[in-house]
mmCIF file of C-alpha atoms in Angstrom:
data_model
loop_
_atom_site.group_PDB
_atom_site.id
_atom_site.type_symbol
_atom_site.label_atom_id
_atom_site.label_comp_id
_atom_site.label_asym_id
_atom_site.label_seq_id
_atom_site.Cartn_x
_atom_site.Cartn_y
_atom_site.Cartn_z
ATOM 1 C CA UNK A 561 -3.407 -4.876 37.820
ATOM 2 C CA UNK A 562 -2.640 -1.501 35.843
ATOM 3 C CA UNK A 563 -4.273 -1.412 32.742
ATOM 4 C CA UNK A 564 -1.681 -0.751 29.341
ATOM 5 C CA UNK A 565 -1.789 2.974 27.807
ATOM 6 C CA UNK A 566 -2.861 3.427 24.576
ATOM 7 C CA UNK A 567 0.780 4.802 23.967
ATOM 8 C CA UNK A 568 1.943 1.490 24.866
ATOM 9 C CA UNK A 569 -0.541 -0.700 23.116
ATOM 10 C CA UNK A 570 -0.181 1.230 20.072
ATOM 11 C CA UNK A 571 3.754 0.817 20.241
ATOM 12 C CA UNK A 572 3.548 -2.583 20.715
ATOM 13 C CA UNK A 573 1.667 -3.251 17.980
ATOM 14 C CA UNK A 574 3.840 -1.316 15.928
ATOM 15 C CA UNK A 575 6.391 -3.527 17.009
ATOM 16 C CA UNK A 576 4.959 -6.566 16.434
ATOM 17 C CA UNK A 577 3.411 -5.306 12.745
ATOM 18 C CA UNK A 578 7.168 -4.330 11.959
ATOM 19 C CA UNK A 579 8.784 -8.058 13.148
ATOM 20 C CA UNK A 580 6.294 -9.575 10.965
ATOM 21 C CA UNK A 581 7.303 -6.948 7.920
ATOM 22 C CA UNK A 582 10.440 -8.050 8.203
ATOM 23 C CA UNK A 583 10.383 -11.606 8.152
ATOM 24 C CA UNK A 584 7.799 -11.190 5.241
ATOM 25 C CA UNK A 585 9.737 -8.876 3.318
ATOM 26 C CA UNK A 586 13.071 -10.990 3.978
ATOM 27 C CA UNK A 587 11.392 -14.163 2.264
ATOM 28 C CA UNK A 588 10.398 -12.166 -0.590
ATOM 29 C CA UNK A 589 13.771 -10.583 -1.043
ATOM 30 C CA UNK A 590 14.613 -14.261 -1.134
ATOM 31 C CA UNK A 591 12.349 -15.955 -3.170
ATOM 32 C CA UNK A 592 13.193 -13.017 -5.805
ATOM 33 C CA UNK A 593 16.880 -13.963 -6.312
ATOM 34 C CA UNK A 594 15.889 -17.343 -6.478
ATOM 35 C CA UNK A 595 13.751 -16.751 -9.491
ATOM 36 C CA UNK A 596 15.093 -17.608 -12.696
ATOM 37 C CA UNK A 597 17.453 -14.612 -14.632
ATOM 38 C CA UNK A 598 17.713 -16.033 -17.814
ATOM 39 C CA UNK A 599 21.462 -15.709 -18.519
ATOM 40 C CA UNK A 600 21.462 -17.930 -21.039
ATOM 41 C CA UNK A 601 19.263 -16.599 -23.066
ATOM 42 C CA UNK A 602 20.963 -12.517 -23.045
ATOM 43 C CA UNK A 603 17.667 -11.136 -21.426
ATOM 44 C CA UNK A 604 17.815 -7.618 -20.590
ATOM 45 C CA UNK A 605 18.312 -7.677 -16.768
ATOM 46 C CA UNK A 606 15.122 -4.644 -16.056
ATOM 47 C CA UNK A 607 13.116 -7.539 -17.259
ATOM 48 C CA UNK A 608 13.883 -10.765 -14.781
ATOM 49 C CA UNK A 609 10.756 -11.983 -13.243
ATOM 50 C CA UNK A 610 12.286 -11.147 -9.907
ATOM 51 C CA UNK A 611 13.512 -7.657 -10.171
ATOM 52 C CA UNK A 612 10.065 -5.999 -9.568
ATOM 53 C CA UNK A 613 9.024 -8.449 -6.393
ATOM 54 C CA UNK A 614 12.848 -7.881 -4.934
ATOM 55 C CA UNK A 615 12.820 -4.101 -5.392
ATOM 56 C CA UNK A 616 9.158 -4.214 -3.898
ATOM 57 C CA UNK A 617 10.665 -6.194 -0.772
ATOM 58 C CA UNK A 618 13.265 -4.337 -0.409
ATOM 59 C CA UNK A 619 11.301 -0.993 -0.131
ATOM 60 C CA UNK A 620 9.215 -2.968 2.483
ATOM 61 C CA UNK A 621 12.404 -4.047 4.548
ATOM 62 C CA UNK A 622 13.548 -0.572 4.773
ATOM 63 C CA UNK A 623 10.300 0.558 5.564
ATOM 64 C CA UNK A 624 9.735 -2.178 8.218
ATOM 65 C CA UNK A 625 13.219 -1.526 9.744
ATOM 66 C CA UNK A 626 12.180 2.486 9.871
ATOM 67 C CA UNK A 627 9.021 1.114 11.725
ATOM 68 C CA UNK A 628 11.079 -1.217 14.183
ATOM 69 C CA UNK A 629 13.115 1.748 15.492
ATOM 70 C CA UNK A 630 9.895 3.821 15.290
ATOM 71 C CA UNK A 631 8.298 1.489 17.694
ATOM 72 C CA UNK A 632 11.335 0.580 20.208
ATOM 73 C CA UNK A 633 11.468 4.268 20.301
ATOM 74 C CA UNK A 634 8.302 4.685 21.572
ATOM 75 C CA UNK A 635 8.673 2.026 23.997
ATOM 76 C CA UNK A 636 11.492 3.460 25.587
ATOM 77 C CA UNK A 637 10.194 6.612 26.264
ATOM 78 C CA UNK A 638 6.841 5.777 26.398
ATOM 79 C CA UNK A 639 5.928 8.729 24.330
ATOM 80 C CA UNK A 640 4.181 6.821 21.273
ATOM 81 C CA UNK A 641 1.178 7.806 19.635
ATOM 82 C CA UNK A 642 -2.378 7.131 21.379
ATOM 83 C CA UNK A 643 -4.483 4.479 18.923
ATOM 84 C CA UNK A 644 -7.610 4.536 21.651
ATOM 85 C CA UNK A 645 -9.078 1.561 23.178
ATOM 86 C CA UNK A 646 -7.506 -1.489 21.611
ATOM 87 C CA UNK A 647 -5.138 -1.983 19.071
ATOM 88 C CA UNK A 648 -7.282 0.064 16.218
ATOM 89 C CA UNK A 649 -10.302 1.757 18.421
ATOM 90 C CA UNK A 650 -14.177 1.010 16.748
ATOM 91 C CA UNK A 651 -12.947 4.250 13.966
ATOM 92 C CA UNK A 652 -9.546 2.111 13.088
ATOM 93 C CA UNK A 653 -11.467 -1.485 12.706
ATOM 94 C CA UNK A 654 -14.215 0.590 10.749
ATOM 95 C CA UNK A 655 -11.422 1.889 8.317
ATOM 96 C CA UNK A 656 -9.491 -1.523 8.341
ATOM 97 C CA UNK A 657 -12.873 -3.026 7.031
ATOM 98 C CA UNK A 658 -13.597 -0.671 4.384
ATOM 99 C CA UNK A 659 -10.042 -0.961 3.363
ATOM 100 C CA UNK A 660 -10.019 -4.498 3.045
ATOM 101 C CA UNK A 661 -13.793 -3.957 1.413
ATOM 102 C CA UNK A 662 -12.074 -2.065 -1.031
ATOM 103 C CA UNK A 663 -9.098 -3.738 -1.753
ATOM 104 C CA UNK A 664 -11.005 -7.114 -2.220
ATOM 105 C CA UNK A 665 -13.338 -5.262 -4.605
ATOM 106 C CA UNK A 666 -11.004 -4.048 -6.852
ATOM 107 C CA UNK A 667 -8.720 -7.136 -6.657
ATOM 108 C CA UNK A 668 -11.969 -9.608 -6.993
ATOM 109 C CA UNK A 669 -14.828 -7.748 -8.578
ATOM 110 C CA UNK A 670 -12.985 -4.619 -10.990
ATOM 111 C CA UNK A 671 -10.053 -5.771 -12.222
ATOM 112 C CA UNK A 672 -10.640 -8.449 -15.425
ATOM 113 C CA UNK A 673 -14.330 -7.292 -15.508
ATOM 114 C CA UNK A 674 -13.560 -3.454 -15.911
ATOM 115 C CA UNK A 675 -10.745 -2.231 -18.058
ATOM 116 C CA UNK A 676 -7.314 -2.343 -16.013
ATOM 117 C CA UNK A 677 -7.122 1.942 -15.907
ATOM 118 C CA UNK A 678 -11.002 2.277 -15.331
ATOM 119 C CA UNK A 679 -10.836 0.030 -12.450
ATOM 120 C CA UNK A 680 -7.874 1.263 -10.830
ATOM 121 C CA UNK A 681 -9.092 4.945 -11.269
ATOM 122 C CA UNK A 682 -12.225 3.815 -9.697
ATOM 123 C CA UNK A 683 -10.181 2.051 -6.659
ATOM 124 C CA UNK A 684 -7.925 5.353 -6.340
ATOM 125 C CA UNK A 685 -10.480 7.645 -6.353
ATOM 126 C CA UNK A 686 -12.734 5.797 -3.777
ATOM 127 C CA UNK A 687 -9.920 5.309 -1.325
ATOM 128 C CA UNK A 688 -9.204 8.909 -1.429
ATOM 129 C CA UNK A 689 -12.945 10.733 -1.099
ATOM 130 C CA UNK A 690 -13.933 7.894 1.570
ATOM 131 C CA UNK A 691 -10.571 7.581 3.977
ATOM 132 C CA UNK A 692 -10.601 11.913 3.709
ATOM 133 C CA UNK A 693 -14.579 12.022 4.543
ATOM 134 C CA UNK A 694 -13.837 12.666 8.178
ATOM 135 C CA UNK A 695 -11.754 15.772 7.532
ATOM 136 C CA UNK A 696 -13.509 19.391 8.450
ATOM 137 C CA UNK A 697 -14.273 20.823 4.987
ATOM 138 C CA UNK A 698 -16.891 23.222 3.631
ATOM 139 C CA UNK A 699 -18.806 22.089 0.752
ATOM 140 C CA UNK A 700 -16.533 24.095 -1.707
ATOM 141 C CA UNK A 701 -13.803 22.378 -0.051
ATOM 142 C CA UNK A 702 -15.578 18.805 -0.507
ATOM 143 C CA UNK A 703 -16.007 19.738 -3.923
ATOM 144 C CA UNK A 704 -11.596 20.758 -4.409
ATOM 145 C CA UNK A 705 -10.979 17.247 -2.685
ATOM 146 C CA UNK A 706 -13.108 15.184 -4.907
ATOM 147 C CA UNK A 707 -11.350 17.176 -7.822
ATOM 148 C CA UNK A 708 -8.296 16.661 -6.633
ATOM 149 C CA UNK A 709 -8.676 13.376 -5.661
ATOM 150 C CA UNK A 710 -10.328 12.784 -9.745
ATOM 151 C CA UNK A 711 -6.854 14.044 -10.862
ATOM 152 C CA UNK A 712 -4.654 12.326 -8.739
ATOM 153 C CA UNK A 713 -6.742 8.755 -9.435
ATOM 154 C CA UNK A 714 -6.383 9.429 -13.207
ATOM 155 C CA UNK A 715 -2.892 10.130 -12.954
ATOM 156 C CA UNK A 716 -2.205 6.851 -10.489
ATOM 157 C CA UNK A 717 -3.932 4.585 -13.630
ATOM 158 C CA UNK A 718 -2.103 5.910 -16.365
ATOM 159 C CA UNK A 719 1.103 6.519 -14.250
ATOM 160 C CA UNK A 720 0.688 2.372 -13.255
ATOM 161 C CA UNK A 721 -0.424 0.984 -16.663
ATOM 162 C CA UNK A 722 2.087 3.456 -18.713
ATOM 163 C CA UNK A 723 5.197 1.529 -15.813
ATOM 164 C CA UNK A 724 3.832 -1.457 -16.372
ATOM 165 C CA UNK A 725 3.041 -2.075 -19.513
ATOM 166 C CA UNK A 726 5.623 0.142 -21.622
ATOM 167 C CA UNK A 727 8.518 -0.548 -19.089
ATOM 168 C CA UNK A 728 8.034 -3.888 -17.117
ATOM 169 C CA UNK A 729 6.424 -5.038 -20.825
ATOM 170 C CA UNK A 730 3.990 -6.795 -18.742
ATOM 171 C CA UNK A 731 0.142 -7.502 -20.267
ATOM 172 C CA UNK A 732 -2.859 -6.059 -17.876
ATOM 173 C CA UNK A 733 -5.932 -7.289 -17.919
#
């Protein structure tokens, strides 16, 4: 029996990942227009509970859809992209767990301990200087990526608190 390419591994996973976007983005598109819109009570529509979770699946179901032709594309031609041995290779389950490390930090252990901007600077910033720490670089270089990567995590917490809390008029913790 003739063992599957990464090409093809990889593109069926894609595939799979994208039917399971889908279907979770479609029941979040749903549950948002079956939230309540307060009609009754002349509510400005920008501020419906649902309008921020059904613009949020829609982006997904576009982006899932993009993925879905990505991947039967692939399969077709058999020309995807190589992921290694396995679905992720030992680098892609090493950067799925420090991903999820991170995300469950910040989620669990930053946010409502830490101020809302501090902690998501601190999230931002991480993510960026540790998922770019495999990337050739003199020091100097090291050094204009962790600046960089300072600016754009300050910019991502005010940019996020300034959306949410002086346009969705939503209270962070």
């Amino acid at each position: 029996m003739q063992e599957p390419s990464p090409t093809s591994v990889s593109a069926r996973a894609d595939l799979f990942t994208a039917l399971v976007l889908l279907a979770l983005s479609a029941g979040v598109i749903l549950e948002s227009l079956g939230m309540p819109r307060y009609e009754e009570r002349a509510v400005n529509p920008f501020s419906v509970p649902g309008l921020v979770p059904g613009v949020l699946g829609l982006a997904l179901l576009v982006l899932a859809g993009l993925l879905l032709l990505r991947s039967l594309a692939a399969l077709r031609s058999g020309a995807g992209r190589g992921a290694g041995p396995g679905l992720l290779g030992v680098a892609g389950g090493l950067d799925a767990a420090l991903l999820g490390l991170l995300t469950l930090g910040y989620g669990g252990l930053l946010v409502g301990r830490l101020p809302f901007r501090l902690a998501t600077f601190l999230f931002v910033f991480l993510f960026i200087v540790l998922f770019e720490r495999d990337l050739p670089a003199t020091p100097r270089q090291r050094a204009g990526r962790a600046l960089f990567a300072f600016v754009q995590a300050a910019v991502v917490a005010l940019g996020v608190a300034y959306v949410f809390e002086d346009v969705f008029l939503v209270r962070l913790p």
